[in-house]
Short mmCIF file of C-alpha atoms in Angstrom, two decimals:
data_model
loop_
_atom_site.label_atom_id
_atom_site.label_comp_id
_atom_site.label_asym_id
_atom_site.label_seq_id
_atom_site.Cartn_x
_atom_site.Cartn_y
_atom_site.Cartn_z
CA MET A 1 -63.88 16.99 33.45
CA ALA A 2 -67.44 17.06 34.76
CA MET A 3 -66.29 16.35 38.31
CA ALA A 4 -63.66 19.10 38.13
CA ALA A 5 -66.16 21.60 36.77
CA LEU A 6 -68.67 20.63 39.46
CA ARG A 7 -66.03 21.17 42.14
CA ARG A 8 -65.17 24.57 40.74
CA GLU A 9 -68.82 25.58 40.67
CA GLY A 10 -69.32 24.41 44.21
CA ARG A 11 -66.32 26.44 45.39
CA ARG A 12 -67.70 29.52 43.62
CA PHE A 13 -71.06 29.37 45.37
CA THR A 14 -69.83 28.21 48.80
CA PRO A 15 -68.98 31.73 50.05
CA LEU A 16 -72.46 32.89 49.10
CA ILE A 17 -74.32 30.30 51.15
CA SER A 18 -71.94 29.92 54.05
CA PRO A 19 -72.60 31.88 57.26
CA HIS A 20 -68.79 32.24 57.62
CA PRO A 21 -67.49 33.32 54.20
CA MET A 22 -63.76 33.42 55.11
CA ALA A 23 -63.86 29.96 56.68
CA ALA A 24 -65.63 28.66 53.58
CA VAL A 25 -62.98 30.12 51.30
CA ARG A 26 -60.18 28.59 53.39
CA SER A 27 -61.86 25.19 53.37
CA SER A 28 -62.41 25.35 49.64
CA ILE A 29 -58.66 25.64 48.87
CA ILE A 30 -57.60 22.82 51.21
CA THR A 31 -56.48 19.80 49.20
CA ALA A 32 -57.89 16.35 49.64
CA GLU A 33 -54.67 15.14 51.34
CA GLU A 34 -54.95 17.82 54.04
CA GLN A 35 -58.61 17.18 54.89
CA VAL A 36 -58.02 14.71 57.69
CA PRO A 37 -59.25 14.65 61.28
CA LEU A 38 -57.39 16.71 63.86
CA GLY A 39 -54.30 14.89 65.19
CA VAL A 40 -54.11 12.45 62.26
CA ARG A 41 -50.98 12.69 60.12
CA SER A 42 -51.63 12.99 56.39
CA ILE A 43 -49.63 10.88 53.94
CA SER A 44 -49.53 10.90 50.18
CA THR A 45 -50.48 7.76 48.27
CA GLN A 46 -47.54 8.40 45.94
CA ILE A 47 -45.13 8.30 48.88
CA VAL A 48 -46.62 5.01 50.05
CA ARG A 49 -46.40 3.53 46.54
CA ASN A 50 -42.73 4.51 46.28
CA ARG A 51 -42.02 2.96 49.67
CA MET A 52 -43.81 -0.25 48.68
CA LYS A 53 -41.77 -0.41 45.49
CA SER A 54 -38.51 0.00 47.45
CA VAL A 55 -39.47 -2.72 49.94
CA LYS A 56 -40.41 -5.11 47.11
CA ASN A 57 -37.02 -4.56 45.46
CA ILE A 58 -35.22 -5.20 48.76
CA GLN A 59 -37.24 -8.39 49.24
CA LYS A 60 -36.21 -9.60 45.78
CA ILE A 61 -32.56 -8.98 46.64
CA THR A 62 -32.73 -10.80 49.98
CA LYS A 63 -34.47 -13.79 48.39
CA ALA A 64 -31.82 -13.96 45.68
CA MET A 65 -29.02 -13.74 48.28
CA LYS A 66 -30.63 -16.57 50.23
CA MET A 67 -30.68 -18.77 47.14
CA VAL A 68 -27.03 -17.96 46.34
CA ALA A 69 -26.00 -18.74 49.93
CA ALA A 70 -27.88 -22.06 49.78
CA SER A 71 -26.07 -23.11 46.60
CA LYS A 72 -22.66 -22.14 48.03
CA LEU A 73 -23.41 -23.87 51.33
CA ARG A 74 -24.03 -27.23 49.70
CA ALA A 75 -20.71 -27.17 47.83
CA ILE A 76 -18.67 -26.09 50.88
CA GLN A 77 -20.47 -28.50 53.20
CA VAL A 78 -19.34 -31.49 51.13
CA LYS A 79 -15.71 -30.32 51.34
CA ALA A 80 -15.97 -29.71 55.09
CA GLU A 81 -17.39 -33.17 55.75
CA ASN A 82 -14.62 -34.76 53.69
CA SER A 83 -11.91 -32.76 55.50
CA ARG A 84 -13.09 -34.07 58.87
CA GLY A 85 -11.86 -37.51 57.87
CA LEU A 86 -8.29 -36.16 57.77
CA TRP A 87 -8.45 -33.75 60.69
CA GLN A 88 -10.11 -35.93 63.35
CA PRO A 89 -7.55 -38.82 63.32
CA PHE A 90 -4.65 -36.42 63.90
CA THR A 91 -6.50 -34.69 66.70
CA ALA A 92 -7.08 -38.08 68.31
CA LEU A 93 -3.43 -39.03 67.82
CA LEU A 94 -1.77 -35.85 69.11
CA GLY A 95 -4.64 -34.57 71.22
CA ASP A 96 -6.04 -31.08 71.64
CA THR A 97 -4.74 -29.51 74.84
CA PRO A 98 -5.98 -25.92 75.25
CA SER A 99 -4.84 -25.82 78.88
CA VAL A 100 -1.13 -26.10 78.04
CA SER A 101 0.75 -23.02 79.28
CA VAL A 102 3.34 -21.64 76.86
CA LYS A 103 5.26 -18.38 76.43
CA LYS A 104 4.33 -17.56 72.83
CA ASP A 105 0.68 -17.88 71.90
CA VAL A 106 -0.67 -17.04 68.45
CA ILE A 107 -4.44 -16.73 68.06
CA VAL A 108 -5.62 -17.41 64.51
CA THR A 109 -9.03 -15.73 64.14
CA ILE A 110 -11.02 -16.90 61.14
CA SER A 111 -13.86 -14.70 59.89
CA SER A 112 -15.57 -13.72 56.65
CA ASP A 113 -14.77 -10.92 54.21
CA LYS A 114 -18.43 -9.94 53.73
CA GLY A 115 -21.21 -9.08 56.14
CA LEU A 116 -24.96 -9.76 56.18
CA CYS A 117 -24.40 -13.05 58.01
CA GLY A 118 -25.67 -12.37 61.52
CA GLY A 119 -23.33 -12.33 64.50
CA ILE A 120 -20.93 -15.02 63.32
CA ASN A 121 -17.94 -12.66 62.98
CA SER A 122 -18.61 -10.88 66.26
CA THR A 123 -18.67 -14.27 67.99
CA SER A 124 -15.22 -15.17 66.63
CA VAL A 125 -13.80 -11.82 67.73
CA LYS A 126 -15.27 -12.15 71.25
CA ILE A 127 -13.83 -15.66 71.65
CA SER A 128 -10.44 -14.46 70.38
CA LYS A 129 -10.35 -11.60 72.87
CA ALA A 130 -11.32 -13.98 75.68
CA VAL A 131 -8.53 -16.41 74.70
CA HIS A 132 -6.07 -13.52 74.49
CA LYS A 133 -7.03 -12.32 77.97
CA LEU A 134 -6.83 -15.86 79.35
CA ASN A 135 -3.32 -16.49 78.03
CA ALA A 136 -1.92 -13.03 78.75
CA GLY A 137 0.77 -12.65 81.40
CA PRO A 138 3.91 -10.72 82.38
CA GLU A 139 6.27 -13.26 80.79
CA LYS A 140 3.98 -14.30 77.97
CA GLU A 141 3.56 -13.02 74.45
CA THR A 142 0.23 -13.31 72.65
CA LYS A 143 -0.28 -12.25 69.05
CA TYR A 144 -3.10 -12.32 66.51
CA VAL A 145 -3.17 -13.77 63.01
CA ILE A 146 -6.37 -12.62 61.31
CA LEU A 147 -8.06 -14.29 58.37
CA GLY A 148 -10.94 -12.24 57.00
CA GLU A 149 -11.83 -8.57 56.64
CA LYS A 150 -14.53 -8.44 59.32
CA ALA A 151 -12.33 -9.67 62.18
CA LYS A 152 -9.57 -7.32 61.02
CA ALA A 153 -11.92 -4.32 61.16
CA GLN A 154 -12.95 -5.16 64.74
CA LEU A 155 -9.60 -6.19 66.23
CA ILE A 156 -7.59 -3.38 64.70
CA ARG A 157 -9.45 -0.84 66.86
CA ASP A 158 -8.06 -1.89 70.24
CA SER A 159 -5.47 -4.61 69.49
CA LYS A 160 -3.52 -3.17 66.58
CA LYS A 161 -0.13 -3.64 68.27
CA ASP A 162 -0.81 -7.35 68.84
CA ILE A 163 -1.69 -8.16 65.21
CA GLU A 164 1.13 -10.11 63.60
CA LEU A 165 -0.41 -10.97 60.21
CA CYS A 166 -3.61 -10.18 58.29
CA ILE A 167 -4.91 -12.14 55.31
CA THR A 168 -8.12 -11.18 53.50
CA GLU A 169 -10.14 -12.21 50.43
CA LEU A 170 -10.03 -15.89 51.35
CA GLN A 171 -13.21 -16.68 49.45
CA LYS A 172 -12.58 -14.52 46.42
CA ASN A 173 -12.05 -17.82 44.63
CA PRO A 174 -13.58 -21.19 45.60
CA LEU A 175 -11.79 -22.61 48.64
CA ASN A 176 -9.31 -25.35 47.85
CA TYR A 177 -6.52 -27.23 49.58
CA THR A 178 -3.66 -25.44 47.83
CA GLN A 179 -4.97 -21.97 48.69
CA VAL A 180 -5.22 -22.72 52.43
CA SER A 181 -1.88 -24.54 52.46
CA VAL A 182 -0.13 -21.39 51.22
CA ILE A 183 -1.66 -19.48 54.13
CA ALA A 184 -0.51 -22.18 56.57
CA ASP A 185 2.98 -22.02 55.05
CA ASP A 186 3.12 -18.23 55.55
CA ILE A 187 2.12 -18.59 59.20
CA LEU A 188 4.67 -21.35 59.86
CA LYS A 189 7.51 -19.40 58.23
CA ASN A 190 6.77 -15.86 59.41
CA VAL A 191 5.26 -16.30 62.87
CA GLU A 192 7.08 -17.76 65.88
CA PHE A 193 4.81 -19.68 68.21
CA ASP A 194 4.67 -22.30 70.91
CA ALA A 195 0.94 -22.83 70.50
CA LEU A 196 -1.57 -21.87 67.84
CA ARG A 197 -5.14 -21.23 69.02
CA ILE A 198 -7.36 -21.43 65.93
CA VAL A 199 -10.72 -19.74 66.56
CA PHE A 200 -13.50 -20.60 64.13
CA ASN A 201 -17.20 -21.47 63.98
CA LYS A 202 -17.90 -25.16 63.58
CA PHE A 203 -20.86 -25.88 61.32
CA GLN A 204 -23.69 -27.88 62.85
CA SER A 205 -26.77 -26.93 60.82
CA VAL A 206 -28.12 -24.07 58.75
CA VAL A 207 -29.36 -22.28 61.87
CA SER A 208 -26.67 -23.44 64.31
CA PHE A 209 -22.90 -23.11 64.62
CA LEU A 210 -20.53 -23.79 67.51
CA PRO A 211 -17.65 -21.39 68.36
CA THR A 212 -14.56 -23.62 68.57
CA VAL A 213 -10.94 -23.20 69.62
CA SER A 214 -8.50 -25.75 68.22
CA THR A 215 -5.00 -25.85 69.70
CA VAL A 216 -1.93 -26.87 67.69
CA LEU A 217 1.34 -27.13 69.64
CA SER A 218 4.80 -26.67 68.20
CA PRO A 219 6.97 -29.82 67.94
CA GLU A 220 9.15 -28.65 70.83
CA ILE A 221 6.17 -28.20 73.14
CA VAL A 222 4.73 -31.55 72.06
CA GLU A 223 8.01 -33.27 72.92
CA ARG A 224 8.27 -31.39 76.23
CA GLU A 225 4.78 -32.38 77.26
CA SER A 226 5.38 -35.97 76.22
CA GLU A 227 8.61 -36.21 78.22
CA ALA A 228 6.89 -34.60 81.21
CA GLY A 229 4.32 -37.37 81.19
CA GLY A 230 1.44 -35.29 79.92
CA LYS A 231 -1.36 -37.05 78.08
CA LEU A 232 -1.44 -35.57 74.60
CA GLY A 233 -3.31 -38.25 72.69
CA ASP A 234 -3.16 -41.86 71.60
CA LEU A 235 0.43 -41.66 70.30
CA ASP A 236 1.95 -43.30 73.39
CA SER A 237 -0.13 -46.41 72.79
CA TYR A 238 1.71 -47.08 69.50
CA GLU A 239 5.16 -48.60 69.02
CA ILE A 240 7.56 -46.62 66.81
CA GLU A 241 9.41 -48.70 64.22
CA GLY A 242 12.21 -47.74 61.87
CA GLY A 243 15.21 -45.46 62.29
CA GLU A 244 13.28 -42.33 63.31
CA THR A 245 13.20 -41.28 66.92
CA LYS A 246 10.10 -40.26 68.80
CA SER A 247 11.15 -36.60 68.60
CA GLU A 248 11.34 -36.76 64.81
CA ILE A 249 7.98 -38.50 64.63
CA LEU A 250 6.42 -35.89 66.90
CA GLN A 251 7.86 -33.05 64.83
CA ASN A 252 6.59 -34.51 61.57
CA LEU A 253 3.14 -35.25 62.97
CA ALA A 254 2.81 -31.84 64.63
CA GLU A 255 3.70 -30.05 61.41
CA PHE A 256 1.43 -32.34 59.46
CA GLN A 257 -1.40 -31.69 61.90
CA PHE A 258 -1.26 -27.98 61.20
CA SER A 259 0.01 -27.83 57.67
CA CYS A 260 0.33 -31.43 56.50
CA VAL A 261 3.90 -31.44 55.17
CA SER A 262 4.13 -33.70 52.12
CA SER A 263 7.61 -34.95 51.19
CA PHE A 264 8.93 -32.05 53.34
CA VAL A 265 8.57 -29.74 50.31
CA GLU A 266 4.94 -29.01 49.63
CA VAL A 267 2.86 -27.61 52.45
CA ARG A 268 -0.74 -28.71 52.69
CA GLY A 269 -3.32 -27.32 55.11
CA LEU A 270 -5.08 -29.76 57.41
CA VAL A 271 -6.40 -28.22 60.63
CA MET A 272 -6.41 -24.81 58.96
CA PHE A 273 -8.21 -26.20 55.92
CA ASN A 274 -10.89 -27.80 58.05
CA ALA A 275 -11.28 -24.64 60.16
CA VAL A 276 -11.67 -22.40 57.11
CA LEU A 277 -14.23 -24.75 55.56
CA GLU A 278 -16.20 -25.08 58.80
CA ASN A 279 -16.27 -21.30 59.19
CA ALA A 280 -17.31 -20.83 55.55
CA CYS A 281 -20.19 -23.29 56.05
CA SER A 282 -21.28 -21.45 59.17
CA GLU A 283 -21.08 -18.13 57.30
CA GLN A 284 -23.31 -19.30 54.45
CA GLY A 285 -25.77 -20.89 56.88
CA ALA A 286 -25.94 -17.69 58.94
CA ARG A 287 -26.40 -15.65 55.75
CA MET A 288 -29.25 -17.91 54.66
CA SER A 289 -30.94 -17.45 58.02
CA ALA A 290 -30.37 -13.67 58.00
CA MET A 291 -31.71 -13.26 54.45
CA ASP A 292 -34.73 -15.42 55.26
CA SER A 293 -35.52 -13.22 58.25
CA SER A 294 -35.05 -10.10 56.13
CA SER A 295 -37.42 -11.45 53.48
CA ARG A 296 -40.07 -12.19 56.10
CA ASN A 297 -39.66 -8.74 57.64
CA ALA A 298 -40.01 -7.16 54.19
CA GLY A 299 -43.22 -9.13 53.65
CA GLU A 300 -44.63 -7.91 56.96
CA MET A 301 -43.68 -4.33 56.10
CA LEU A 302 -45.38 -4.70 52.71
CA ASP A 303 -48.57 -5.83 54.44
CA ARG A 304 -48.51 -2.78 56.71
CA LEU A 305 -47.77 -0.43 53.81
CA THR A 306 -50.57 -1.97 51.73
CA LEU A 307 -52.99 -1.40 54.58
CA THR A 308 -51.82 2.21 54.93
CA TYR A 309 -52.10 2.74 51.18
CA ASN A 310 -55.65 1.39 51.07
CA ARG A 311 -56.71 3.52 54.03
CA THR A 312 -55.17 6.64 52.48
CA ARG A 313 -56.79 5.92 49.14
CA GLN A 314 -60.18 5.33 50.71
CA ALA A 315 -59.86 8.57 52.71
CA SER A 316 -59.02 10.43 49.51
CA ILE A 317 -62.04 8.94 47.72
CA THR A 318 -64.30 9.78 50.65
CA THR A 319 -63.07 13.38 50.58
CA GLU A 320 -63.75 13.59 46.85
CA LEU A 321 -67.28 12.32 47.34
CA ILE A 322 -67.91 14.82 50.13
CA GLU A 323 -66.77 17.63 47.84
CA ILE A 324 -69.05 16.47 45.04
CA ILE A 325 -72.05 16.18 47.32
CA SER A 326 -71.31 19.59 48.84
CA GLY A 327 -71.06 21.16 45.40
CA ALA A 328 -74.28 19.55 44.22
CA SER A 329 -76.07 20.72 47.33
CA ALA A 330 -74.79 24.24 46.77
CA LEU A 331 -76.04 24.25 43.19
CA GLU A 332 -79.46 22.97 44.21
CA GLY A 333 -79.68 25.61 46.91
#
């Protein structure tokens, strides 16, 4: 109250003692926030406080998302490591031959349904487009099978006519063998192919993933390549016993490699299951890294805003003191 009254008194007497009365009146009605040096932008402390509050809330969210991603990563990583024990022997047995030329190629692009995970989805889409361009030809047919909302949103812009099948919400529920096997069954029944090119991100560490293309050939192509003398894997080094022919063995193994047919009734995912798990691990690792970077950036922004707030507050206090001293001097005069 005393300070306000003193300011009012000072403003009353300022026109009387000032050699420029109009200038004194104008300066007396200027608020403390506007009394800044020429060329310096004024900012309200309330605006800075609101901005600091918003940044703090965002930082809390990013830290929480990082913790959630870390907990999900650990669970999925265990499944992915266990699935490698099934997938790697079949790859060694039948081989992985991306250079095989076929008429009908199907590119299975695996991505995530949610964002905020860096450039992991863009990488899968770029690799898929490169594989599509590499296998395109006048007598060839190349189609897409998309798993995940993010790859669908990107590929549908310029490759809508080449999309054969779209499946989303893969991770709405925790990933399991039965869920992926149903997807593999849909692809085997509804999509005709000579070769499946599965594009996914192989998990290496929290901050590193490797874009990977895994090729699964149809039984007919496997038999053709085997009869032509092509080296597909270690199968030729084994002797086949029993009543089944080599063609039947190749057909069963090729189907099992992609979808792991059990008793020829139930379909189980193998390569697809491993690819989905590897991509899910890479997604959670990329999200952890992205949220960690966001939290650090929010901390740096908070430091800058705190400095701005302190400077603005000190400037406001200095202006108040100048007004008080000016008023007191006017009263004494």
